[in-house]
Short mmCIF file of C-alpha atoms in Angstrom, two decimals:
data_model
loop_
_atom_site.label_atom_id
_atom_site.label_comp_id
_atom_site.label_asym_id
_atom_site.label_seq_id
_atom_site.Cartn_x
_atom_site.Cartn_y
_atom_site.Cartn_z
CA LYS A 1 106.54 -18.89 -7.15
CA GLU A 2 103.61 -16.57 -5.80
CA VAL A 3 100.18 -18.33 -5.95
CA PRO A 4 96.90 -16.33 -5.47
CA SER A 5 95.25 -17.28 -2.09
CA PRO A 6 92.07 -19.22 -2.29
CA ASN A 7 88.53 -17.74 -1.81
CA TYR A 8 86.03 -20.09 -0.13
CA ASP A 9 83.42 -17.29 0.45
CA TYR A 10 80.93 -18.69 -2.00
CA ASN A 11 81.13 -22.26 -0.61
CA ALA A 12 80.96 -21.14 3.19
CA ASN A 13 78.17 -18.62 2.35
CA LYS A 14 76.21 -21.21 0.62
CA LEU A 15 75.96 -23.53 3.63
CA ALA A 16 75.15 -20.52 5.85
CA LYS A 17 72.43 -19.41 3.77
CA ARG A 18 70.92 -23.07 4.09
CA TYR A 19 70.91 -22.72 8.04
CA LYS A 20 69.42 -19.34 7.73
CA LYS A 21 66.55 -20.67 5.67
CA ALA A 22 66.05 -23.50 8.34
CA ILE A 23 65.78 -21.00 11.05
CA ARG A 24 63.31 -18.97 9.20
CA ASP A 25 61.22 -22.14 8.59
CA ILE A 26 61.37 -22.96 12.32
CA GLU A 27 60.40 -19.45 13.20
CA LYS A 28 57.33 -19.68 10.82
CA GLU A 29 56.31 -22.93 12.48
CA LEU A 30 56.54 -21.31 16.05
CA LYS A 31 54.66 -17.98 14.87
CA ALA A 32 51.79 -20.18 13.75
CA LEU A 33 51.27 -21.65 16.92
CA PRO A 34 47.84 -20.58 18.74
CA ILE A 35 49.59 -19.08 21.83
CA GLY A 36 46.17 -18.02 23.19
CA ASP A 37 45.17 -21.72 23.67
CA LEU A 38 48.57 -23.63 23.37
CA ARG A 39 48.06 -27.32 23.96
CA ARG A 40 50.55 -30.35 24.18
CA ALA A 41 49.19 -31.53 21.00
CA HIS A 42 50.38 -28.25 19.32
CA ALA A 43 53.67 -28.73 20.77
CA ARG A 44 54.20 -32.45 19.57
CA ALA A 45 53.10 -31.19 16.01
CA VAL A 46 55.47 -28.25 15.72
CA LEU A 47 58.34 -30.14 17.48
CA SER A 48 57.94 -32.89 14.80
CA GLU A 49 58.34 -30.32 12.03
CA VAL A 50 61.32 -28.90 13.52
CA ALA A 51 62.93 -32.21 14.17
CA LYS A 52 62.32 -32.78 10.32
CA THR A 53 63.72 -29.52 9.35
CA LEU A 54 66.90 -30.00 11.42
CA LYS A 55 67.38 -33.53 10.20
CA THR A 56 67.26 -32.42 6.59
CA VAL A 57 69.94 -29.72 7.38
CA ASN A 58 72.24 -32.15 9.14
CA LYS A 59 72.19 -34.53 6.00
CA GLU A 60 72.88 -31.46 3.61
CA CYS A 61 75.68 -30.38 6.09
CA GLU A 62 77.30 -33.79 6.12
CA ALA A 63 77.32 -33.92 2.35
CA TRP A 64 78.67 -30.29 1.96
CA VAL A 65 81.51 -31.30 4.64
CA ASN A 66 82.38 -34.45 2.78
CA GLU A 67 82.66 -32.68 -0.60
CA ASN A 68 84.46 -29.17 0.43
CA ILE A 69 86.95 -30.29 2.95
CA PRO A 70 88.81 -32.68 0.62
CA LYS A 71 88.31 -30.04 -2.17
CA SER A 72 90.19 -27.47 -0.18
CA ALA A 73 92.77 -29.98 0.80
CA LYS A 74 93.34 -30.91 -2.89
CA ASP A 75 93.68 -27.21 -3.61
CA GLY A 76 96.26 -26.82 -0.95
CA VAL A 77 98.25 -29.61 -2.48
CA ALA A 78 97.93 -28.05 -5.85
CA ARG A 79 99.19 -24.67 -4.23
CA THR A 80 102.43 -26.36 -3.21
CA ILE A 81 102.83 -28.05 -6.58
CA VAL A 82 102.54 -24.80 -8.54
CA SER A 83 104.75 -22.92 -5.87
CA LEU A 84 107.62 -25.44 -6.54
CA GLY A 85 107.36 -24.98 -10.16
CA GLU A 86 106.16 -28.41 -10.93
CA ALA A 87 102.95 -27.14 -12.62
CA LYS A 88 102.12 -23.78 -14.31
CA THR A 89 98.69 -23.42 -13.16
CA ILE A 90 96.40 -24.49 -10.24
CA GLU A 91 94.18 -26.31 -12.96
CA GLU A 92 97.22 -28.16 -14.29
CA ALA A 93 98.22 -29.07 -10.70
CA LEU A 94 94.95 -30.29 -9.59
CA LYS A 95 95.19 -33.11 -12.31
CA ILE A 96 98.16 -34.57 -10.65
CA ALA A 97 97.42 -33.54 -7.09
CA LYS A 98 97.15 -36.58 -4.68
CA PHE A 99 96.86 -36.95 -1.01
CA ASN A 100 99.88 -38.44 1.00
CA ARG A 101 99.52 -40.30 4.17
CA MET A 102 99.62 -36.97 6.47
CA ASN A 103 96.94 -35.41 4.18
CA LYS A 104 94.66 -38.36 4.34
CA THR A 105 94.78 -38.49 8.14
CA MET A 106 94.35 -34.60 8.37
CA VAL A 107 91.44 -34.59 5.87
CA ASP A 108 89.59 -37.30 7.89
CA ALA A 109 90.11 -35.50 11.35
CA ILE A 110 89.01 -32.07 9.92
CA ILE A 111 85.93 -33.59 8.36
CA ALA A 112 84.83 -35.07 11.66
CA ASP A 113 85.78 -31.75 13.47
CA THR A 114 83.77 -29.48 11.26
CA TYR A 115 80.77 -31.89 11.14
CA THR A 116 80.79 -31.92 15.01
CA ASP A 117 80.98 -28.12 15.21
CA LEU A 118 78.06 -27.65 12.70
CA LEU A 119 76.07 -30.46 14.31
CA ALA A 120 76.34 -28.53 17.78
CA VAL A 121 74.36 -25.47 15.98
CA THR A 122 71.30 -27.61 15.17
CA GLN A 123 71.48 -29.59 18.37
CA ASN A 124 71.52 -26.35 20.31
CA VAL A 125 68.51 -25.09 18.09
CA ASP A 126 66.66 -28.24 18.63
CA HIS A 127 67.31 -28.19 22.56
CA LYS A 128 66.29 -24.64 22.86
CA THR A 129 63.14 -24.86 20.63
CA ARG A 130 61.93 -27.81 22.62
CA ALA A 131 62.47 -25.86 25.90
CA ALA A 132 60.93 -22.85 24.65
CA VAL A 133 57.71 -24.63 23.28
CA ARG A 134 57.16 -26.63 26.49
CA LYS A 135 57.48 -23.47 28.52
CA ALA A 136 55.12 -21.53 26.20
CA VAL A 137 52.45 -24.46 26.46
CA SER A 138 52.85 -24.32 30.39
CA GLU A 139 52.39 -20.57 30.30
CA SER A 140 49.41 -20.66 27.86
CA MET A 141 47.50 -23.57 30.01
CA ARG A 142 48.25 -21.68 33.15
CA ALA A 143 46.89 -18.48 31.90
CA ASN A 144 43.97 -20.07 30.50
CA MET A 145 43.31 -21.82 33.88
CA THR A 146 43.36 -18.50 35.59
CA THR A 147 41.04 -16.77 33.30
CA SER A 148 38.40 -19.52 33.73
CA VAL A 149 38.69 -18.99 37.46
CA THR A 150 38.38 -15.23 37.34
CA GLY A 151 35.71 -15.43 34.60
CA ARG A 152 37.76 -13.64 31.92
CA LYS A 153 37.24 -14.67 28.41
CA THR A 154 40.80 -14.23 27.09
CA ILE A 155 44.36 -14.21 28.19
CA ASN A 156 45.64 -10.56 28.79
CA ALA A 157 48.04 -9.00 26.31
CA ASP A 158 51.15 -8.95 28.78
CA THR A 159 50.69 -12.79 29.00
CA LEU A 160 50.47 -13.16 25.39
CA ASP A 161 53.66 -10.99 24.90
CA LYS A 162 55.50 -13.29 27.45
CA ILE A 163 54.51 -16.22 25.62
CA ARG A 164 55.62 -14.81 22.27
CA ALA A 165 58.87 -13.67 23.66
CA THR A 166 59.49 -17.33 24.97
CA LEU A 167 59.07 -18.79 21.47
CA ASP A 168 61.05 -15.96 19.80
CA SER A 169 63.98 -16.83 22.02
CA ALA A 170 64.39 -20.36 20.79
CA THR A 171 66.17 -19.34 17.49
CA SER A 172 67.82 -16.19 18.50
CA THR A 173 71.19 -17.92 19.55
CA GLY A 174 72.63 -20.78 17.53
CA ILE A 175 75.64 -21.30 19.88
CA ILE A 176 77.70 -19.87 22.61
CA ASP A 177 81.45 -20.26 21.96
CA ALA A 178 84.30 -20.88 24.50
CA ALA A 179 84.81 -17.16 25.01
CA GLY A 180 81.05 -16.56 25.93
CA ARG A 181 80.22 -14.99 22.57
CA ARG A 182 76.82 -15.50 21.32
CA TRP A 183 76.25 -16.34 17.65
CA LYS A 184 73.34 -16.44 15.26
CA PRO A 185 73.09 -19.86 13.74
CA GLU A 186 74.10 -18.72 10.12
CA VAL A 187 76.95 -16.36 11.26
CA TYR A 188 78.60 -19.10 13.30
CA VAL A 189 78.20 -21.61 10.38
CA ASP A 190 79.80 -19.10 8.14
CA MET A 191 82.71 -18.34 10.44
CA VAL A 192 83.34 -22.16 11.27
CA THR A 193 83.23 -23.16 7.48
CA ARG A 194 85.50 -20.37 6.31
CA THR A 195 88.03 -21.27 9.12
CA LYS A 196 87.99 -24.82 8.53
CA LEU A 197 88.38 -24.58 4.56
CA MET A 198 91.19 -22.24 4.96
CA GLN A 199 92.83 -24.23 7.74
CA THR A 200 92.51 -27.38 5.47
CA HIS A 201 94.13 -25.67 2.55
CA ILE A 202 97.06 -24.45 4.46
CA GLU A 203 97.60 -27.77 6.22
CA ALA A 204 97.49 -29.69 3.15
CA SER A 205 99.90 -27.30 1.48
CA ILE A 206 102.47 -27.78 4.26
CA ASN A 207 102.10 -31.51 4.52
CA GLU A 208 102.75 -31.93 0.87
CA ALA A 209 105.88 -29.71 1.06
CA ILE A 210 107.03 -31.73 3.99
CA GLU A 211 106.48 -35.03 2.22
CA ARG A 212 108.83 -33.84 -0.62
CA GLU A 213 111.40 -32.71 1.90
CA VAL A 214 110.89 -29.09 0.71
CA TYR A 215 110.66 -26.38 3.46
CA TYR A 216 109.63 -23.16 2.22
CA GLY A 217 107.61 -19.99 3.52
CA VAL A 218 104.99 -17.96 1.82
CA VAL A 219 105.44 -14.27 2.19
CA SER A 220 102.00 -12.48 2.24
CA SER A 221 101.52 -9.13 0.29
CA HIS A 222 99.57 -7.47 2.85
CA ASN A 223 101.44 -4.05 2.80
CA ALA A 224 103.27 -4.60 6.10
CA ARG A 225 105.95 -2.01 6.89
CA ASP A 226 107.72 -3.75 9.66
CA ALA A 227 110.57 -6.48 9.32
CA CYS A 228 108.38 -9.24 8.07
#
């Protein structure tokens, strides 16, 4: 029986938006720094706020993963139940869907894997932000020492632009994947979550069928014109 494919766009997009908001909050903190007279005390204060923001995101991310990965797996089990004619609708199948041993192991593994992938984003943002702020402080202090020696009252515009560019670079890239592609944090999160949710759904469906000793294929309707 043909069962409509699941759509996890809403759930994935919801988490991606949360990461995007966190990045905006961090950028706001960085833009508020007095770059013309940046001190270590300023750096400590802003990095403390950044750490709080990322810690909150990590907690929300963990809760999202623990909720949505098992849900997509249960959807996969229900898909198999309906496909085999043991229930008429997904809603009906969800009421009787349970995880077999293979699916319990699979869900635990994907939960851990997904959280690790998402944690890498916040860890990278944290690392880059700390490096950028420390560099900006050094550049600002060095420039101010130079102005005092030369008798100038303010740092020149080129130096200020350089310090701003240093801070702006902190959140420009969330992660670089194995292929060397650079991803903005929210885009990477969206990609990872969509992939993991669909992977979980498919594997749960396959595992449920194998447990029942039923081996079947799902023929997609994507308008192919070849032998498939």
